[in-house]
mmCIF file with all atom_site columns, C-alpha atoms in Angstrom:
data_model
loop_
_atom_site.group_PDB
_atom_site.id
_atom_site.type_symbol
_atom_site.label_atom_id
_atom_site.label_alt_id
_atom_site.label_comp_id
_atom_site.label_asym_id
_atom_site.label_entity_id
_atom_site.label_seq_id
_atom_site.pdbx_PDB_ins_code
_atom_site.Cartn_x
_atom_site.Cartn_y
_atom_site.Cartn_z
_atom_site.occupancy
_atom_site.B_iso_or_equiv
_atom_site.pdbx_formal_charge
_atom_site.auth_seq_id
_atom_site.auth_comp_id
_atom_site.auth_asym_id
_atom_site.auth_atom_id
_atom_site.pdbx_PDB_model_num
ATOM 1   C CA . ILE A 1 1   ? -58.335 105.741 0.389   1.00 91.00 ? 1   ILE A CA 1
ATOM 2   C CA . VAL A 1 2   ? -58.971 102.855 -2.130  1.00 93.00 ? 2   VAL A CA 1
ATOM 3   C CA . THR A 1 3   ? -57.661 103.254 -5.630  1.00 94.00 ? 3   THR A CA 1
ATOM 4   C CA . GLY A 1 4   ? -59.501 101.527 -9.076  1.00 90.00 ? 4   GLY A CA 1
ATOM 5   C CA . GLN A 1 5   ? -61.149 102.199 -11.862 1.00 91.00 ? 5   GLN A CA 1
ATOM 6   C CA . GLY A 1 6   ? -64.360 102.818 -13.609 1.00 88.00 ? 6   GLY A CA 1
ATOM 7   C CA . GLY A 1 7   ? -66.321 105.150 -15.782 1.00 85.00 ? 7   GLY A CA 1
ATOM 8   C CA . THR A 1 8   ? -69.385 105.273 -18.323 1.00 83.00 ? 8   THR A CA 1
ATOM 9   C CA . PRO A 1 9   ? -69.898 102.143 -20.188 1.00 81.00 ? 9   PRO A CA 1
ATOM 10  C CA . ASN A 1 10  ? -66.975 100.899 -22.270 1.00 79.00 ? 10  ASN A CA 1
ATOM 11  C CA . THR A 1 11  ? -64.292 103.314 -20.798 1.00 86.00 ? 11  THR A CA 1
ATOM 12  C CA . TYR A 1 12  ? -61.953 103.272 -17.483 1.00 89.00 ? 12  TYR A CA 1
ATOM 13  C CA . SER A 1 13  ? -61.083 105.942 -16.032 1.00 93.00 ? 13  SER A CA 1
ATOM 14  C CA . ALA A 1 14  ? -58.255 106.319 -13.137 1.00 94.00 ? 14  ALA A CA 1
ATOM 15  C CA . LYS A 1 15  ? -60.259 106.475 -9.692  1.00 95.00 ? 15  LYS A CA 1
ATOM 16  C CA . LEU A 1 16  ? -58.950 107.564 -6.066  1.00 96.00 ? 16  LEU A CA 1
ATOM 17  C CA . THR A 1 17  ? -62.180 107.545 -3.110  1.00 96.00 ? 17  THR A CA 1
ATOM 18  C CA . LYS A 1 18  ? -61.338 108.781 0.143   1.00 96.00 ? 18  LYS A CA 1
ATOM 19  C CA . VAL A 1 19  ? -62.920 106.580 2.852   1.00 96.00 ? 19  VAL A CA 1
ATOM 20  C CA . GLN A 1 20  ? -63.440 107.789 6.726   1.00 95.00 ? 20  GLN A CA 1
ATOM 21  C CA . ALA A 1 21  ? -61.202 105.042 8.527   1.00 92.00 ? 21  ALA A CA 1
ATOM 22  C CA . VAL A 1 22  ? -64.049 104.528 11.462  1.00 96.00 ? 22  VAL A CA 1
ATOM 23  C CA . ASP A 1 23  ? -66.544 103.327 9.324   1.00 96.00 ? 23  ASP A CA 1
ATOM 24  C CA . GLY A 1 24  ? -65.990 103.433 5.974   1.00 94.00 ? 24  GLY A CA 1
ATOM 25  C CA . THR A 1 25  ? -68.166 106.322 4.581   1.00 96.00 ? 25  THR A CA 1
ATOM 26  C CA . ARG A 1 26  ? -67.221 107.094 1.318   1.00 96.00 ? 26  ARG A CA 1
ATOM 27  C CA . LEU A 1 27  ? -65.988 111.006 1.862   1.00 97.00 ? 27  LEU A CA 1
ATOM 28  C CA . TRP A 1 28  ? -65.621 111.637 -1.954  1.00 97.00 ? 28  TRP A CA 1
ATOM 29  C CA . THR A 1 29  ? -64.308 110.075 -5.695  1.00 96.00 ? 29  THR A CA 1
ATOM 30  C CA . LYS A 1 30  ? -61.789 111.802 -7.543  1.00 96.00 ? 30  LYS A CA 1
ATOM 31  C CA . THR A 1 31  ? -61.569 110.717 -11.349 1.00 95.00 ? 31  THR A CA 1
ATOM 32  C CA . TYR A 1 32  ? -58.152 111.253 -13.203 1.00 96.00 ? 32  TYR A CA 1
ATOM 33  C CA . THR A 1 33  ? -57.346 109.979 -17.016 1.00 93.00 ? 33  THR A CA 1
ATOM 34  C CA . ALA A 1 34  ? -53.914 110.018 -18.983 1.00 92.00 ? 34  ALA A CA 1
ATOM 35  C CA . GLY A 1 35  ? -55.889 111.511 -22.118 1.00 89.00 ? 35  GLY A CA 1
ATOM 36  C CA . GLY A 1 36  ? -56.261 110.364 -25.400 1.00 88.00 ? 36  GLY A CA 1
ATOM 37  C CA . THR A 1 37  ? -59.229 108.705 -26.276 1.00 89.00 ? 37  THR A CA 1
ATOM 38  C CA . PRO A 1 38  ? -61.208 107.397 -23.223 1.00 88.00 ? 38  PRO A CA 1
ATOM 39  C CA . GLU A 1 39  ? -63.204 105.032 -25.229 1.00 88.00 ? 39  GLU A CA 1
ATOM 40  C CA . LEU A 1 40  ? -59.388 103.034 -26.331 1.00 90.00 ? 40  LEU A CA 1
ATOM 41  C CA . ILE A 1 41  ? -57.015 104.642 -23.713 1.00 91.00 ? 41  ILE A CA 1
ATOM 42  C CA . PHE A 1 42  ? -57.979 102.889 -19.974 1.00 91.00 ? 42  PHE A CA 1
ATOM 43  C CA . ASN A 1 43  ? -56.431 103.843 -17.351 1.00 93.00 ? 43  ASN A CA 1
ATOM 44  C CA . GLU A 1 44  ? -56.361 100.782 -14.268 1.00 93.00 ? 44  GLU A CA 1
ATOM 45  C CA . CYS A 1 45  ? -54.956 101.507 -10.994 1.00 94.00 ? 45  CYS A CA 1
ATOM 46  C CA . TRP A 1 46  ? -53.909 99.192  -8.228  1.00 93.00 ? 46  TRP A CA 1
ATOM 47  C CA . GLY A 1 47  ? -51.677 100.789 -5.565  1.00 94.00 ? 47  GLY A CA 1
ATOM 48  C CA . ALA A 1 48  ? -51.470 103.724 -3.571  1.00 95.00 ? 48  ALA A CA 1
ATOM 49  C CA . VAL A 1 49  ? -49.522 105.514 -0.521  1.00 96.00 ? 49  VAL A CA 1
ATOM 50  C CA . VAL A 1 50  ? -50.456 107.760 1.501   1.00 95.00 ? 50  VAL A CA 1
ATOM 51  C CA . THR A 1 51  ? -48.036 110.356 2.432   1.00 92.00 ? 51  THR A CA 1
ATOM 52  C CA . VAL A 1 52  ? -47.451 113.298 4.523   1.00 88.00 ? 52  VAL A CA 1
ATOM 53  C CA . ASP A 1 53  ? -49.435 115.686 2.916   1.00 91.00 ? 53  ASP A CA 1
ATOM 54  C CA . SER A 1 54  ? -50.287 113.826 -0.298  1.00 94.00 ? 54  SER A CA 1
ATOM 55  C CA . TYR A 1 55  ? -51.452 110.591 -1.944  1.00 96.00 ? 55  TYR A CA 1
ATOM 56  C CA . VAL A 1 56  ? -49.972 108.986 -4.637  1.00 97.00 ? 56  VAL A CA 1
ATOM 57  C CA . VAL A 1 57  ? -51.845 106.370 -7.303  1.00 97.00 ? 57  VAL A CA 1
ATOM 58  C CA . ALA A 1 58  ? -49.953 103.513 -9.612  1.00 96.00 ? 58  ALA A CA 1
ATOM 59  C CA . CYS A 1 59  ? -51.740 102.673 -12.782 1.00 95.00 ? 59  CYS A CA 1
ATOM 60  C CA . GLY A 1 60  ? -51.690 101.323 -15.793 1.00 93.00 ? 60  GLY A CA 1
ATOM 61  C CA . THR A 1 61  ? -53.158 103.068 -19.072 1.00 92.00 ? 61  THR A CA 1
ATOM 62  C CA . GLY A 1 62  ? -53.416 101.583 -22.814 1.00 90.00 ? 62  GLY A CA 1
ATOM 63  C CA . ILE A 1 63  ? -55.235 100.073 -25.118 1.00 88.00 ? 63  ILE A CA 1
ATOM 64  C CA . GLU A 1 64  ? -56.851 96.627  -23.841 1.00 86.00 ? 64  GLU A CA 1
ATOM 65  C CA . ASN A 1 65  ? -57.700 95.321  -26.658 1.00 87.00 ? 65  ASN A CA 1
ATOM 66  C CA . CYS A 1 66  ? -59.745 96.646  -29.951 1.00 88.00 ? 66  CYS A CA 1
ATOM 67  C CA . ALA A 1 67  ? -62.715 94.244  -29.237 1.00 86.00 ? 67  ALA A CA 1
ATOM 68  C CA . GLY A 1 68  ? -66.649 95.117  -29.582 1.00 84.00 ? 68  GLY A CA 1
ATOM 69  C CA . THR A 1 69  ? -67.127 99.033  -29.839 1.00 81.00 ? 69  THR A CA 1
ATOM 70  C CA . ARG A 1 70  ? -63.366 99.682  -29.948 1.00 82.00 ? 70  ARG A CA 1
ATOM 71  C CA . ASN A 1 71  ? -62.929 97.979  -33.393 1.00 83.00 ? 71  ASN A CA 1
ATOM 72  C CA . THR A 1 72  ? -61.773 101.062 -35.325 1.00 87.00 ? 72  THR A CA 1
ATOM 73  C CA . ALA A 1 73  ? -59.136 102.206 -37.388 1.00 89.00 ? 73  ALA A CA 1
ATOM 74  C CA . ASP A 1 74  ? -57.986 104.440 -34.931 1.00 89.00 ? 74  ASP A CA 1
ATOM 75  C CA . CYS A 1 75  ? -57.432 101.258 -32.391 1.00 88.00 ? 75  CYS A CA 1
ATOM 76  C CA . ALA A 1 76  ? -56.385 98.553  -35.067 1.00 87.00 ? 76  ALA A CA 1
ATOM 77  C CA . ASN A 1 77  ? -53.432 101.588 -35.681 1.00 85.00 ? 77  ASN A CA 1
ATOM 78  C CA . GLY A 1 78  ? -52.676 102.387 -32.154 1.00 84.00 ? 78  GLY A CA 1
ATOM 79  C CA . ILE A 1 79  ? -53.876 105.690 -32.153 1.00 86.00 ? 79  ILE A CA 1
ATOM 80  C CA . GLY A 1 80  ? -55.303 106.266 -28.978 1.00 86.00 ? 80  GLY A CA 1
ATOM 81  C CA . ASP A 1 81  ? -54.373 109.536 -28.401 1.00 86.00 ? 81  ASP A CA 1
ATOM 82  C CA . ASN A 1 82  ? -54.787 112.194 -31.231 1.00 84.00 ? 82  ASN A CA 1
ATOM 83  C CA . ARG A 1 83  ? -52.539 115.034 -29.640 1.00 84.00 ? 83  ARG A CA 1
ATOM 84  C CA . THR A 1 84  ? -49.342 116.338 -31.016 1.00 85.00 ? 84  THR A CA 1
ATOM 85  C CA . GLY A 1 85  ? -46.501 114.073 -29.818 1.00 81.00 ? 85  GLY A CA 1
ATOM 86  C CA . ALA A 1 86  ? -48.123 111.067 -28.848 1.00 82.00 ? 86  ALA A CA 1
ATOM 87  C CA . LEU A 1 87  ? -46.497 107.584 -30.398 1.00 80.00 ? 87  LEU A CA 1
ATOM 88  C CA . PRO A 1 88  ? -48.716 104.904 -31.551 1.00 81.00 ? 88  PRO A CA 1
ATOM 89  C CA . ARG A 1 89  ? -49.257 101.991 -29.076 1.00 81.00 ? 89  ARG A CA 1
ATOM 90  C CA . ASN A 1 90  ? -50.371 98.625  -30.243 1.00 82.00 ? 90  ASN A CA 1
ATOM 91  C CA . ALA A 1 91  ? -53.305 97.251  -28.418 1.00 85.00 ? 91  ALA A CA 1
ATOM 92  C CA . GLY A 1 92  ? -52.323 95.679  -25.122 1.00 85.00 ? 92  GLY A CA 1
ATOM 93  C CA . VAL A 1 93  ? -48.969 97.518  -24.489 1.00 84.00 ? 93  VAL A CA 1
ATOM 94  C CA . TRP A 1 94  ? -49.030 99.657  -21.514 1.00 89.00 ? 94  TRP A CA 1
ATOM 95  C CA . GLN A 1 95  ? -47.784 102.291 -19.969 1.00 90.00 ? 95  GLN A CA 1
ATOM 96  C CA . SER A 1 96  ? -47.287 103.748 -16.249 1.00 93.00 ? 96  SER A CA 1
ATOM 97  C CA . LEU A 1 97  ? -49.106 106.120 -15.080 1.00 95.00 ? 97  LEU A CA 1
ATOM 98  C CA . VAL A 1 98  ? -48.598 107.714 -11.803 1.00 96.00 ? 98  VAL A CA 1
ATOM 99  C CA . ILE A 1 99  ? -50.781 110.348 -10.154 1.00 96.00 ? 99  ILE A CA 1
ATOM 100 C CA . ARG A 1 100 ? -49.692 112.289 -7.142  1.00 96.00 ? 100 ARG A CA 1
ATOM 101 C CA . THR A 1 101 ? -52.702 114.890 -5.171  1.00 96.00 ? 101 THR A CA 1
ATOM 102 C CA . ASP A 1 102 ? -53.010 116.572 -2.598  1.00 96.00 ? 102 ASP A CA 1
ATOM 103 C CA . THR A 1 103 ? -55.408 115.533 0.636   1.00 96.00 ? 103 THR A CA 1
ATOM 104 C CA . ASP A 1 104 ? -58.251 116.442 -1.154  1.00 97.00 ? 104 ASP A CA 1
ATOM 105 C CA . GLY A 1 105 ? -58.073 114.444 -4.492  1.00 97.00 ? 105 GLY A CA 1
ATOM 106 C CA . ASN A 1 106 ? -56.750 117.686 -6.745  1.00 97.00 ? 106 ASN A CA 1
ATOM 107 C CA . LEU A 1 107 ? -54.107 116.739 -8.516  1.00 97.00 ? 107 LEU A CA 1
ATOM 108 C CA . LEU A 1 108 ? -50.935 117.955 -8.276  1.00 95.00 ? 108 LEU A CA 1
ATOM 109 C CA . TRP A 1 109 ? -48.875 116.435 -11.071 1.00 95.00 ? 109 TRP A CA 1
ATOM 110 C CA . GLN A 1 110 ? -48.778 112.913 -13.332 1.00 94.00 ? 110 GLN A CA 1
ATOM 111 C CA . ARG A 1 111 ? -46.688 111.412 -15.409 1.00 93.00 ? 111 ARG A CA 1
ATOM 112 C CA . VAL A 1 112 ? -46.636 108.634 -18.043 1.00 90.00 ? 112 VAL A CA 1
ATOM 113 C CA . ASP A 1 113 ? -43.365 106.633 -18.558 1.00 87.00 ? 113 ASP A CA 1
ATOM 114 C CA . SER A 1 114 ? -42.446 103.719 -19.936 1.00 81.00 ? 114 SER A CA 1
ATOM 115 C CA . TYR A 1 115 ? -39.368 101.148 -19.819 1.00 78.00 ? 115 TYR A CA 1
ATOM 116 C CA . LYS A 1 116 ? -37.587 101.210 -23.218 1.00 74.00 ? 116 LYS A CA 1
ATOM 117 C CA . HIS A 1 117 ? -35.280 98.401  -23.376 1.00 74.00 ? 117 HIS A CA 1
ATOM 118 C CA . PRO A 1 118 ? -31.108 100.300 -23.498 1.00 79.00 ? 118 PRO A CA 1
ATOM 119 C CA . SER A 1 119 ? -30.635 98.151  -26.961 1.00 80.00 ? 119 SER A CA 1
ATOM 120 C CA . PHE A 1 120 ? -33.680 100.269 -28.166 1.00 76.00 ? 120 PHE A CA 1
ATOM 121 C CA . PRO A 1 121 ? -34.092 103.102 -30.695 1.00 70.00 ? 121 PRO A CA 1
ATOM 122 C CA . ALA A 1 122 ? -35.227 106.639 -28.716 1.00 71.00 ? 122 ALA A CA 1
ATOM 123 C CA . LEU A 1 123 ? -38.826 106.517 -28.420 1.00 65.00 ? 123 LEU A CA 1
ATOM 124 C CA . ALA A 1 124 ? -39.564 109.086 -30.998 1.00 65.00 ? 124 ALA A CA 1
ATOM 125 C CA . SER A 1 125 ? -37.570 107.598 -33.750 1.00 69.00 ? 125 SER A CA 1
ATOM 126 C CA . SER A 1 126 ? -38.529 103.712 -32.373 1.00 71.00 ? 126 SER A CA 1
ATOM 127 C CA . MET A 1 127 ? -41.236 101.235 -34.090 1.00 71.00 ? 127 MET A CA 1
ATOM 128 C CA . PRO A 1 128 ? -44.045 100.372 -32.704 1.00 68.00 ? 128 PRO A CA 1
ATOM 129 C CA . ALA A 1 129 ? -42.439 96.652  -31.986 1.00 69.00 ? 129 ALA A CA 1
ATOM 130 C CA . HIS A 1 130 ? -40.235 97.796  -29.318 1.00 69.00 ? 130 HIS A CA 1
ATOM 131 C CA . ARG A 1 131 ? -42.915 100.181 -27.859 1.00 71.00 ? 131 ARG A CA 1
ATOM 132 C CA . THR A 1 132 ? -43.599 97.277  -24.669 1.00 76.00 ? 132 THR A CA 1
ATOM 133 C CA . SER A 1 133 ? -45.812 97.092  -21.882 1.00 82.00 ? 133 SER A CA 1
ATOM 134 C CA . SER A 1 134 ? -44.627 99.010  -18.630 1.00 86.00 ? 134 SER A CA 1
ATOM 135 C CA . ALA A 1 135 ? -47.371 99.342  -16.018 1.00 90.00 ? 135 ALA A CA 1
ATOM 136 C CA . ALA A 1 136 ? -47.543 100.722 -12.716 1.00 92.00 ? 136 ALA A CA 1
ATOM 137 C CA . GLU A 1 137 ? -48.953 98.383  -10.113 1.00 93.00 ? 137 GLU A CA 1
ATOM 138 C CA . TRP A 1 138 ? -47.801 99.575  -6.540  1.00 94.00 ? 138 TRP A CA 1
ATOM 139 C CA . VAL A 1 139 ? -45.787 102.674 -5.309  1.00 96.00 ? 139 VAL A CA 1
ATOM 140 C CA . VAL A 1 140 ? -44.227 103.153 -1.625  1.00 95.00 ? 140 VAL A CA 1
ATOM 141 C CA . ALA A 1 141 ? -42.502 106.584 -0.532  1.00 94.00 ? 141 ALA A CA 1
ATOM 142 C CA . THR A 1 142 ? -38.846 106.345 0.113   1.00 94.00 ? 142 THR A CA 1
ATOM 143 C CA . SER A 1 143 ? -36.649 107.933 3.098   1.00 93.00 ? 143 SER A CA 1
ATOM 144 C CA . ASP A 1 144 ? -35.304 110.482 0.122   1.00 92.00 ? 144 ASP A CA 1
ATOM 145 C CA . GLY A 1 145 ? -38.527 111.861 -0.150  1.00 91.00 ? 145 GLY A CA 1
ATOM 146 C CA . GLY A 1 146 ? -39.427 109.947 -3.831  1.00 94.00 ? 146 GLY A CA 1
ATOM 147 C CA . LEU A 1 147 ? -40.997 107.426 -4.640  1.00 95.00 ? 147 LEU A CA 1
ATOM 148 C CA . ALA A 1 148 ? -40.473 103.482 -5.629  1.00 95.00 ? 148 ALA A CA 1
ATOM 149 C CA . VAL A 1 149 ? -43.117 102.111 -8.345  1.00 95.00 ? 149 VAL A CA 1
ATOM 150 C CA . PHE A 1 150 ? -43.000 99.231  -9.071  1.00 95.00 ? 150 PHE A CA 1
ATOM 151 C CA . LEU A 1 151 ? -43.653 97.636  -12.192 1.00 92.00 ? 151 LEU A CA 1
ATOM 152 C CA . ASP A 1 152 ? -45.210 94.962  -14.759 1.00 90.00 ? 152 ASP A CA 1
ATOM 153 C CA . GLU A 1 153 ? -43.108 94.780  -17.787 1.00 86.00 ? 153 GLU A CA 1
ATOM 154 C CA . VAL A 1 154 ? -43.702 92.455  -20.491 1.00 79.00 ? 154 VAL A CA 1
ATOM 155 C CA . ASN A 1 155 ? -40.599 90.517  -19.548 1.00 78.00 ? 155 ASN A CA 1
ATOM 156 C CA . GLY A 1 156 ? -40.740 90.662  -16.149 1.00 84.00 ? 156 GLY A CA 1
ATOM 157 C CA . MET A 1 157 ? -40.942 93.196  -13.402 1.00 89.00 ? 157 MET A CA 1
ATOM 158 C CA . GLY A 1 158 ? -39.602 96.284  -12.622 1.00 88.00 ? 158 GLY A CA 1
ATOM 159 C CA . VAL A 1 159 ? -39.016 99.243  -10.316 1.00 91.00 ? 159 VAL A CA 1
ATOM 160 C CA . MET A 1 160 ? -38.574 103.170 -11.225 1.00 91.00 ? 160 MET A CA 1
ATOM 161 C CA . LYS A 1 161 ? -37.078 105.399 -8.901  1.00 93.00 ? 161 LYS A CA 1
ATOM 162 C CA . LEU A 1 162 ? -38.957 109.294 -9.148  1.00 93.00 ? 162 LEU A CA 1
ATOM 163 C CA . MET A 1 163 ? -36.721 111.145 -7.265  1.00 91.00 ? 163 MET A CA 1
ATOM 164 C CA . PRO A 1 164 ? -38.059 114.358 -5.240  1.00 86.00 ? 164 PRO A CA 1
ATOM 165 C CA . SER A 1 165 ? -37.762 117.202 -7.147  1.00 69.00 ? 165 SER A CA 1
ATOM 166 C CA . PRO A 1 166 ? -35.664 120.468 -6.010  1.00 55.00 ? 166 PRO A CA 1
ATOM 167 C CA . THR A 1 167 ? -38.741 122.473 -4.807  1.00 50.00 ? 167 THR A CA 1
ATOM 168 C CA . ASP A 1 168 ? -39.469 119.616 -2.873  1.00 47.00 ? 168 ASP A CA 1
ATOM 169 C CA . VAL A 1 169 ? -35.871 119.223 -1.048  1.00 41.00 ? 169 VAL A CA 1
ATOM 170 C CA . GLY A 1 170 ? -36.462 120.708 2.771   1.00 39.00 ? 170 GLY A CA 1
ATOM 171 C CA . ASN A 1 171 ? -39.785 121.965 1.937   1.00 38.00 ? 171 ASN A CA 1
ATOM 172 C CA . SER A 1 172 ? -42.196 119.409 4.428   1.00 37.00 ? 172 SER A CA 1
ATOM 173 C CA . SER A 1 173 ? -45.408 120.340 2.443   1.00 36.00 ? 173 SER A CA 1
ATOM 174 C CA . GLN A 1 174 ? -44.315 118.642 -0.740  1.00 38.00 ? 174 GLN A CA 1
ATOM 175 C CA . LYS A 1 175 ? -42.109 115.775 0.602   1.00 38.00 ? 175 LYS A CA 1
ATOM 176 C CA . CYS A 1 176 ? -43.278 112.135 0.640   1.00 40.00 ? 176 CYS A CA 1
#
């Protein structure tokens, strides 16, 4: 499998491509997104892991910048996602997007996370300055059936451990 990003001009969607190992023939390419306004929210994927029966992709999602056609009031105000509950994020502030698919590339689940410094207030009541970058770069399966996601943090690197869900334990069709 190969990860990456692409889309129509001025958009980046997460991409997962399956190729034949013997000759590199592309079998399929699937597209995923964290949601929001595609012209503002970019989804860039770098790492992936093949599990027993799935693929897991590590991505960053966020507003890259407000240049050119993205120079809008929404971009300047960090409003890349108008859905209820979405918090404004300044341009250049990224979050982690982890995507898990079956072996045909069909979405099983995805999640968006961001590291919050312990001294910062709860995310919902925080100011944009407290919402710092935390983009997923690589992912590995762990021996307990979970995942370790390696993050590009604003002040260094981090690791996010995703535990297997209760339905994953003892169910080989769901284990990593």
